């Protein structure tokens, strides 16, 4: 789970009036790109990198946080060392798509630690998930859990052979 925005000492940003940006300028984009590449960059290094002094840099970061452009700061972990090396894309079709059915399915999926992401889809499937497991036996146990979720009509699995592109953020 991503941790909420705090200052470098771990406390919430100071409550001050912050003018929210209506548009992002080139300097804002440089800040966002630098933070996507290294969320632990020091304020001094960030200001040097973008070509502003420290105070205007901090003001801009606070403004980007307050406006919701920066949601949180996180660490990228080595999932293979921590969880497993098998990445599986799982598509799920439900037998009905009522609001209660969708909400119940999403609650069940949210409780499964193997699920790294889950998207409601258009088209032939209702949900597409990425799960990470240690091995095939681990996936088989997870598959049994998935098929026991009420209203699951069909599960289709595709095993990833290798990651070709993997970004923690999106391209800015």
XYZ file of N, CA and C in Angstrom:
516
model
N 0.844 -1.167 0.000
C 0.000 0.000 0.000
C 0.894 1.236 0.000
N 0.569 2.208 -0.828
C 1.350 3.436 -0.907
C 1.133 4.257 0.351
N 2.202 4.903 0.781
C 2.081 5.709 1.974
C 1.700 7.119 1.577
N 0.866 7.797 2.399
C 0.408 9.134 2.048
C 1.570 10.122 2.020
N 1.350 11.218 1.326
C 2.376 12.234 1.194
C 2.713 12.810 2.565
N 4.004 12.832 2.885
C 4.511 13.453 4.106
C 5.780 14.193 3.746
N 6.271 14.998 4.694
C 7.546 15.647 4.408
C 8.676 14.666 4.664
N 9.900 15.083 4.467
C 11.053 14.184 4.575
C 11.251 13.656 5.991
N 10.647 14.291 6.981
C 10.768 13.801 8.357
C 9.616 12.866 8.720
N 8.685 12.639 7.790
C 7.596 11.710 8.037
C 6.329 12.353 8.535
N 6.323 13.678 8.703
C 5.101 14.329 9.161
C 4.360 14.925 7.968
N 3.031 15.123 8.123
C 2.257 15.658 7.005
C 2.773 17.042 6.614
N 2.555 17.444 5.365
C 2.982 18.768 4.945
C 2.329 19.839 5.802
N 3.030 20.932 6.003
C 2.509 22.033 6.803
C 1.231 22.559 6.169
N 0.273 22.930 7.022
C -0.988 23.484 6.534
C -0.747 24.949 6.201
N -0.679 25.238 4.935
C -0.505 26.603 4.483
C -1.328 26.761 3.232
N -1.621 27.995 2.902
C -2.377 28.221 1.671
C -1.467 27.912 0.493
N -1.921 27.014 -0.358
C -1.142 26.618 -1.524
C -1.985 26.879 -2.759
N -1.466 27.684 -3.669
C -2.165 27.944 -4.927
C -2.011 26.727 -5.829
N -3.135 26.133 -6.198
C -3.091 24.925 -7.015
C -2.825 25.277 -8.473
N -2.007 24.461 -9.133
C -1.704 24.754 -10.542
C -2.893 24.436 -11.433
N -3.191 25.346 -12.359
C -4.243 25.047 -13.330
C -3.652 24.247 -14.481
N -2.379 24.478 -14.757
C -1.659 23.722 -15.775
C -0.260 23.458 -15.262
N 0.343 22.399 -15.744
C 1.713 22.092 -15.366
C 2.663 22.749 -16.358
N 3.668 23.442 -15.840
C 4.661 24.030 -16.732
C 5.869 23.096 -16.836
N 6.862 23.509 -17.598
C 8.037 22.666 -17.833
C 8.766 22.342 -16.528
N 8.813 23.280 -15.615
C 9.492 23.048 -14.336
C 8.743 22.007 -13.495
N 7.413 22.102 -13.479
C 6.607 21.097 -12.769
C 6.860 19.710 -13.346
N 6.915 19.629 -14.663
C 7.149 18.338 -15.308
C 8.537 17.793 -14.965
N 9.538 18.665 -14.862
C 10.877 18.226 -14.460
C 10.847 17.660 -13.042
N 10.108 18.308 -12.163
C 9.989 17.825 -10.776
C 9.344 16.445 -10.762
N 8.229 16.297 -11.471
C 7.527 15.013 -11.494
C 8.406 13.911 -12.068
N 9.115 14.212 -13.142
C 9.989 13.212 -13.755
C 11.105 12.815 -12.797
N 11.697 13.786 -12.114
C 12.775 13.487 -11.171
C 12.263 12.624 -10.019
N 11.064 12.924 -9.518
C 10.518 12.151 -8.395
C 10.082 10.750 -8.815
N 9.611 10.581 -10.053
C 9.276 9.239 -10.545
C 10.543 8.397 -10.622
N 11.632 9.001 -11.067
C 12.895 8.274 -11.200
C 13.552 7.998 -9.854
N 13.387 8.903 -8.887
C 14.004 8.735 -7.567
C 13.184 9.478 -6.531
N 12.258 8.784 -5.898
C 11.395 9.394 -4.887
C 12.125 9.785 -3.616
N 13.375 9.340 -3.463
C 14.157 9.670 -2.268
C 15.188 10.763 -2.527
N 15.119 11.402 -3.682
C 16.067 12.461 -3.998
C 15.965 13.552 -2.931
N 17.086 14.090 -2.529
C 17.064 15.163 -1.524
C 16.489 16.421 -2.157
N 15.937 17.293 -1.317
C 15.382 18.537 -1.839
C 16.471 19.350 -2.541
N 17.670 19.356 -1.975
C 18.788 20.114 -2.567
C 19.132 19.553 -3.956
N 19.260 18.228 -4.061
C 19.570 17.618 -5.354
C 18.447 17.854 -6.367
N 17.210 17.804 -5.890
C 16.076 18.071 -6.773
C 16.138 19.493 -7.298
N 16.391 20.446 -6.413
C 16.448 21.848 -6.852
C 17.598 22.062 -7.832
N 18.745 21.420 -7.582
C 19.872 21.521 -8.518
C 19.509 20.916 -9.870
N 18.824 19.776 -9.844
C 18.479 19.062 -11.077
C 17.521 19.859 -11.953
N 16.574 20.553 -11.324
C 15.579 21.280 -12.128
C 15.965 22.723 -12.387
N 17.025 23.199 -11.711
C 17.519 24.543 -11.983
C 16.815 25.651 -11.237
N 16.245 25.343 -10.074
C 15.634 26.364 -9.212
C 16.322 26.333 -7.860
N 16.185 27.418 -7.113
C 16.710 27.398 -5.750
C 15.794 26.542 -4.882
N 16.238 26.277 -3.660
C 15.549 25.338 -2.778
C 14.121 25.767 -2.445
N 13.914 27.010 -2.042
C 12.583 27.450 -1.605
C 11.531 27.353 -2.711
N 11.789 27.859 -3.918
C 10.778 27.688 -4.974
C 10.537 26.217 -5.341
N 11.571 25.402 -5.256
C 11.403 23.966 -5.532
C 10.457 23.355 -4.515
N 10.690 23.631 -3.228
C 9.820 23.087 -2.180
C 8.385 23.584 -2.340
N 8.219 24.865 -2.684
C 6.871 25.405 -2.906
C 6.162 24.649 -4.034
N 6.884 24.398 -5.102
C 6.291 23.693 -6.231
C 5.928 22.250 -5.860
N 6.808 21.560 -5.130
C 6.509 20.185 -4.720
C 5.267 20.171 -3.838
N 5.195 21.075 -2.861
C 4.013 21.143 -1.982
C 2.744 21.409 -2.786
N 2.853 22.286 -3.779
C 1.702 22.619 -4.616
C 1.275 21.396 -5.433
N 2.236 20.652 -5.972
C 1.923 19.439 -6.739
C 1.314 18.361 -5.840
N 1.789 18.267 -4.599
C 1.194 17.322 -3.644
C -0.236 17.727 -3.314
N -0.440 19.015 -2.991
C -1.776 19.498 -2.609
C -2.778 19.348 -3.748
N -2.305 19.504 -4.979
C -3.197 19.390 -6.136
C -3.458 17.937 -6.521
N -2.759 16.991 -5.890
C -2.994 15.578 -6.157
C -2.175 15.005 -7.302
N -1.250 15.792 -7.868
C -0.384 15.248 -8.917
C 0.596 14.242 -8.330
N 0.996 14.450 -7.081
C 1.840 13.493 -6.356
C 0.953 12.877 -5.283
N 0.665 11.587 -5.426
C -0.227 10.911 -4.484
C 0.514 10.359 -3.283
N 1.714 9.809 -3.501
C 2.461 9.190 -2.407
C 3.887 8.930 -2.862
N 4.707 8.523 -1.915
C 6.080 8.119 -2.195
C 6.192 6.659 -1.760
N 6.725 5.809 -2.646
C 6.791 4.382 -2.352
C 8.163 3.812 -2.682
N 8.395 2.599 -2.224
C 9.607 1.863 -2.556
C 9.242 0.758 -3.538
N 10.106 0.496 -4.495
C 9.908 -0.612 -5.424
C 10.697 -1.802 -4.884
N 10.005 -2.881 -4.597
C 10.625 -4.055 -3.995
C 10.909 -5.113 -5.051
N 11.858 -5.967 -4.764
C 12.190 -7.081 -5.659
C 11.195 -8.201 -5.390
N 10.127 -8.253 -6.188
C 9.059 -9.224 -5.922
C 9.538 -10.662 -6.091
N 10.492 -10.907 -6.979
C 10.987 -12.275 -7.161
C 11.649 -12.776 -5.881
N 12.424 -11.941 -5.227
C 13.095 -12.351 -3.992
C 12.116 -12.446 -2.828
N 11.080 -11.623 -2.829
C 10.152 -11.578 -1.702
C 8.973 -12.536 -1.838
N 8.429 -12.674 -3.048
C 7.188 -13.434 -3.231
C 7.393 -14.653 -4.114
N 7.863 -14.409 -5.311
C 8.023 -15.498 -6.258
C 8.320 -14.964 -7.630
N 8.606 -15.875 -8.538
C 9.040 -15.455 -9.865
C 7.989 -15.674 -10.940
N 6.838 -16.197 -10.582
C 5.825 -16.523 -11.581
C 4.780 -15.405 -11.635
N 4.732 -14.728 -12.760
C 3.770 -13.648 -12.972
C 2.667 -14.190 -13.880
N 1.427 -14.087 -13.420
C 0.298 -14.659 -14.151
C -0.745 -13.568 -14.380
N -1.229 -13.488 -15.603
C -2.323 -12.577 -15.923
C -3.589 -13.415 -15.965
N -4.547 -13.027 -15.143
C -5.756 -13.823 -14.950
C -6.961 -12.988 -15.363
N -7.717 -13.496 -16.322
C -8.963 -12.827 -16.698
C -10.117 -13.591 -16.069
N -11.070 -12.833 -15.547
C -12.209 -13.418 -14.835
C -13.497 -12.884 -15.448
N -14.409 -13.799 -15.707
C -15.750 -13.446 -16.171
C -16.728 -13.860 -15.087
N -17.620 -12.956 -14.736
C -18.646 -13.247 -13.729
C -19.927 -13.684 -14.427
N -20.782 -14.413 -13.701
C -22.023 -14.868 -14.325
C -23.070 -13.766 -14.416
N -22.895 -12.685 -13.657
C -23.750 -11.497 -13.783
C -22.942 -10.284 -13.343
N -23.376 -9.127 -13.806
C -22.616 -7.917 -13.541
C -23.420 -6.891 -12.740
N -24.151 -7.342 -11.763
C -24.894 -6.409 -10.917
C -23.917 -5.682 -10.002
N -24.334 -4.570 -9.493
C -23.470 -3.782 -8.610
C -23.033 -4.590 -7.392
N -23.951 -5.343 -6.796
C -23.616 -6.161 -5.632
C -22.589 -7.241 -5.974
N -22.746 -7.864 -7.138
C -21.817 -8.914 -7.568
C -20.427 -8.343 -7.792
N -20.354 -7.207 -8.476
C -19.064 -6.572 -8.742
C -18.385 -6.145 -7.445
N -19.135 -5.541 -6.551
C -18.590 -5.083 -5.268
C -18.076 -6.259 -4.452
N -18.826 -7.345 -4.409
C -18.410 -8.530 -3.648
C -17.143 -9.138 -4.237
N -17.078 -9.234 -5.572
C -15.881 -9.781 -6.218
C -14.670 -8.919 -5.889
N -14.805 -7.613 -6.011
C -13.692 -6.703 -5.753
C -13.207 -6.801 -4.302
N -14.125 -7.010 -3.380
C -13.733 -7.176 -1.974
C -12.930 -8.461 -1.788
N -13.356 -9.536 -2.420
C -12.620 -10.808 -2.325
C -11.215 -10.667 -2.913
N -11.120 -10.042 -4.071
C -9.831 -9.899 -4.755
C -8.888 -9.020 -3.938
N -9.423 -7.978 -3.346
C -8.606 -7.069 -2.537
C -7.960 -7.755 -1.347
N -8.536 -8.852 -0.909
C -8.004 -9.584 0.246
C -6.937 -10.609 -0.134
N -6.740 -10.847 -1.424
C -5.753 -11.842 -1.862
C -4.405 -11.165 -2.063
N -3.431 -11.522 -1.236
C -2.131 -10.845 -1.289
C -1.362 -11.114 -2.577
N -1.673 -12.166 -3.284
C -0.982 -12.475 -4.537
C -1.366 -11.529 -5.676
N -2.510 -10.871 -5.548
C -2.994 -9.970 -6.598
C -2.244 -8.646 -6.488
N -1.457 -8.325 -7.531
C -0.700 -7.075 -7.521
C -1.458 -5.938 -8.183
N -2.368 -6.276 -9.097
C -3.231 -5.267 -9.711
C -4.458 -5.963 -10.278
N -5.548 -5.214 -10.333
C -6.803 -5.755 -10.859
C -7.551 -4.611 -11.528
N -8.014 -4.861 -12.743
C -8.709 -3.844 -13.522
C -10.061 -4.374 -13.981
N -11.102 -3.541 -13.851
C -12.385 -3.864 -14.459
C -12.230 -3.545 -15.947
N -12.712 -4.445 -16.781
C -12.460 -4.341 -18.214
C -13.752 -4.182 -19.009
N -13.585 -3.730 -20.249
C -14.657 -3.818 -21.235
C -14.338 -5.034 -22.102
N -15.282 -5.461 -22.877
C -15.015 -6.582 -23.776
C -15.507 -7.901 -23.231
N -14.756 -8.971 -23.532
C -15.195 -10.334 -23.223
C -15.001 -10.762 -21.782
N -14.164 -10.070 -21.018
C -13.930 -10.435 -19.621
C -14.314 -9.265 -18.731
N -14.629 -9.575 -17.489
C -15.017 -8.526 -16.547
C -13.816 -7.920 -15.820
N -12.826 -8.759 -15.493
C -11.650 -8.287 -14.755
C -10.386 -8.911 -15.326
N -9.317 -8.134 -15.274
C -7.993 -8.629 -15.614
C -7.081 -8.317 -14.442
N -6.402 -9.367 -13.959
C -5.531 -9.228 -12.795
C -4.124 -9.678 -13.132
N -3.185 -9.130 -12.407
C -1.823 -9.661 -12.422
C -1.586 -10.221 -11.041
N -1.152 -11.470 -10.991
C -0.827 -12.102 -9.715
C 0.616 -12.587 -9.764
N 1.244 -12.627 -8.617
C 2.615 -13.134 -8.509
C 2.606 -14.266 -7.492
N 3.140 -15.404 -7.918
C 3.187 -16.596 -7.070
C 4.573 -17.224 -7.137
N 4.859 -18.081 -6.156
C 6.169 -18.756 -6.101
C 6.347 -19.795 -7.201
N 5.281 -20.586 -7.422
C 5.391 -21.715 -8.354
C 3.991 -22.146 -8.772
N 3.914 -23.200 -9.571
C 2.616 -23.677 -10.060
C 1.711 -24.182 -8.936
N 2.275 -24.809 -7.940
C 1.455 -25.270 -6.811
C 0.807 -24.088 -6.087
N 1.570 -23.030 -5.911
C 1.034 -21.825 -5.276
C -0.108 -21.269 -6.134
N 0.089 -21.236 -7.462
C -0.964 -20.730 -8.337
C -2.203 -21.632 -8.294
N -1.994 -22.922 -8.218
C -3.138 -23.841 -8.147
C -3.976 -23.560 -6.895
N -3.322 -23.311 -5.772
C -4.055 -22.985 -4.541
C -4.816 -21.662 -4.693
N -4.182 -20.687 -5.352
C -4.852 -19.404 -5.591
C -6.034 -19.590 -6.541
N -5.864 -20.391 -7.573
C -6.933 -20.643 -8.541
C -8.155 -21.252 -7.851
N -7.938 -22.146 -6.923
C -9.051 -22.729 -6.162
C -9.792 -21.639 -5.395
N -9.036 -20.714 -4.780
C -9.677 -19.595 -4.071
C -10.495 -18.738 -5.031
N -9.938 -18.478 -6.212
C -10.642 -17.642 -7.197
C -11.943 -18.289 -7.644
N -11.915 -19.576 -7.903
C -13.116 -20.249 -8.396
C -14.182 -20.396 -7.317
N -13.804 -20.228 -6.073
C -14.781 -20.295 -4.970
C -15.449 -18.958 -4.683
N -14.999 -17.894 -5.322
C -15.638 -16.591 -5.134
C -17.012 -16.657 -5.790
N -18.057 -16.244 -5.089
C -19.408 -16.312 -5.664
C -19.509 -15.572 -6.999
N -20.241 -16.167 -7.926
C -20.559 -15.606 -9.239
C -19.397 -15.604 -10.233
N -18.287 -16.256 -9.915
C -17.211 -16.397 -10.898
C -17.613 -17.492 -11.869
N -17.746 -17.129 -13.148
C -18.181 -18.085 -14.156
C -17.003 -18.698 -14.908
N -15.944 -17.893 -15.138
C -14.832 -18.382 -15.955
C -13.540 -17.683 -15.534
N -12.455 -18.463 -15.468
C -11.127 -17.938 -15.165
C -10.183 -18.415 -16.264
N -9.423 -17.484 -16.835
C -8.441 -17.828 -17.859
C -7.084 -17.280 -17.426
N -6.056 -18.110 -17.505
C -4.726 -17.727 -17.032
C -3.730 -17.689 -18.178
N -2.873 -16.672 -18.155
C -1.762 -16.565 -19.102
C -0.504 -16.298 -18.293
N 0.499 -17.146 -18.480
C 1.743 -17.032 -17.719
C 2.743 -16.187 -18.490
N 3.303 -15.189 -17.822
C 4.298 -14.316 -18.450
C 5.625 -15.054 -18.541
N 6.257 -14.983 -19.713
C 7.565 -15.603 -19.899
C 8.684 -14.681 -19.432
N 8.558 -13.384 -19.734
C 9.526 -12.400 -19.250
C 8.892 -11.023 -19.328
N 9.373 -10.128 -18.483
C 8.923 -8.742 -18.525
C 9.753 -8.018 -19.576
N 9.104 -7.414 -20.538
C 9.796 -6.691 -21.591
C 9.941 -5.219 -21.197
N 8.884 -4.625 -20.690
C 8.889 -3.254 -20.173
C 8.212 -3.297 -18.816
N 8.847 -2.689 -17.833
C 8.275 -2.648 -16.486
C 8.616 -1.315 -15.861
N 7.623 -0.494 -15.659
C 7.830 0.833 -15.076
C 7.048 0.930 -13.780
N 7.620 1.637 -12.832
C 6.892 1.866 -11.587
C 5.947 3.052 -11.746
N 6.276 3.955 -12.623
C 5.416 5.102 -12.923
C 5.174 5.131 -14.405
N 4.521 6.160 -14.854
C 4.308 6.276 -16.287
C 5.266 7.303 -16.847
N 5.410 7.273 -18.144
C 6.369 8.140 -18.803
C 5.892 9.578 -18.748
N 6.763 10.459 -18.343
C 6.452 11.898 -18.322
C 7.346 12.589 -19.304
